[in-house]
Amino acid sequence: MVVGAFPVVKLGTLAFKQISKPIAKQIAAAAKNSPFLRQHICMRIANFHHFLDVNLRMRSLGLGKAKSVEPLKEEAAVELGANIISEVFLFSVGAGTIAYEYYRQAKKSNTREENQLQDIDELQLRVEQMGLQLEQQSAELRELQRLVLAEPWRKEHAKQIQKDEKQKDAKK
């Protein structure tokens, strides 16, 4: 019984995606607990997101651009910023996995195409060799017929062979 190859690469990418979820949670927790990340990254990202969100909602409701948008409270901004960072990490892992899988499939397809082209070249070479062999055998056959026809005691038979050859040539 033949069993297909175990998809180690696919299993590895699935494991990597599953492992990235707890890593994203750890990144979010680290962002909440680090004073530098809280102030300089999480809050800025969250307030920028909040500014864009308010403006997009106002425009979609036809109210125009918001004149001023109050920044989020610190805890809400840190929470939102940490969530955005973890989501960006997960998205990056997913996009990287897809890109890797695409690259791997393209490489596999190119290898398959190269093998097919090589097989076609080999078959064409064999056809050419068989054509040359056929021409050589035809020449040998004509030579044998000529020798047989040259013998005087087979004149009757030789005339019949010549007629047959002329008919074959006329049909071609």
mmCIF file of N, CA and C in Angstrom, residues 122 124-134:
data_model
loop_
_atom_site.group_PDB
_atom_site.id
_atom_site.type_symbol
_atom_site.label_atom_id
_atom_site.label_comp_id
_atom_site.label_asym_id
_atom_site.label_seq_id
_atom_site.Cartn_x
_atom_site.Cartn_y
_atom_site.Cartn_z
ATOM 1 N N GLU A 122 13.711 14.626 -24.428
ATOM 2 C CA GLU A 122 14.202 13.249 -24.570
ATOM 3 C C GLU A 122 13.372 12.477 -25.584
ATOM 4 N N GLN A 124 11.658 13.756 -28.117
ATOM 5 C CA GLN A 124 11.959 14.275 -29.455
ATOM 6 C C GLN A 124 13.276 13.706 -29.971
ATOM 7 N N LEU A 125 14.258 13.587 -29.105
ATOM 8 C CA LEU A 125 15.541 13.009 -29.496
ATOM 9 C C LEU A 125 15.366 11.553 -29.918
ATOM 10 N N ARG A 126 14.559 10.807 -29.170
ATOM 11 C CA ARG A 126 14.309 9.405 -29.518
ATOM 12 C C ARG A 126 13.596 9.289 -30.866
ATOM 13 N N VAL A 127 12.655 10.191 -31.128
ATOM 14 C CA VAL A 127 11.941 10.167 -32.416
ATOM 15 C C VAL A 127 12.914 10.444 -33.559
ATOM 16 N N GLU A 128 13.802 11.413 -33.369
ATOM 17 C CA GLU A 128 14.802 11.717 -34.395
ATOM 18 C C GLU A 128 15.723 10.517 -34.632
ATOM 19 N N GLN A 129 16.146 9.875 -33.547
ATOM 20 C CA GLN A 129 17.010 8.700 -33.685
ATOM 21 C C GLN A 129 16.284 7.572 -34.407
ATOM 22 N N MET A 130 15.014 7.397 -34.104
ATOM 23 C CA MET A 130 14.244 6.340 -34.777
ATOM 24 C C MET A 130 14.057 6.670 -36.261
ATOM 25 N N GLY A 131 13.899 7.962 -36.571
ATOM 26 C CA GLY A 131 13.800 8.362 -37.975
ATOM 27 C C GLY A 131 15.079 8.046 -38.733
ATOM 28 N N LEU A 132 16.232 8.348 -38.115
ATOM 29 C CA LEU A 132 17.512 8.028 -38.753
ATOM 30 C C LEU A 132 17.679 6.523 -38.917
ATOM 31 N N GLN A 133 17.284 5.769 -37.895
ATOM 32 C CA GLN A 133 17.385 4.315 -37.976
ATOM 33 C C GLN A 133 16.477 3.775 -39.089
ATOM 34 N N LEU A 134 15.297 4.363 -39.226
ATOM 35 C CA LEU A 134 14.375 3.941 -40.287
ATOM 36 C C LEU A 134 14.967 4.213 -41.667
#
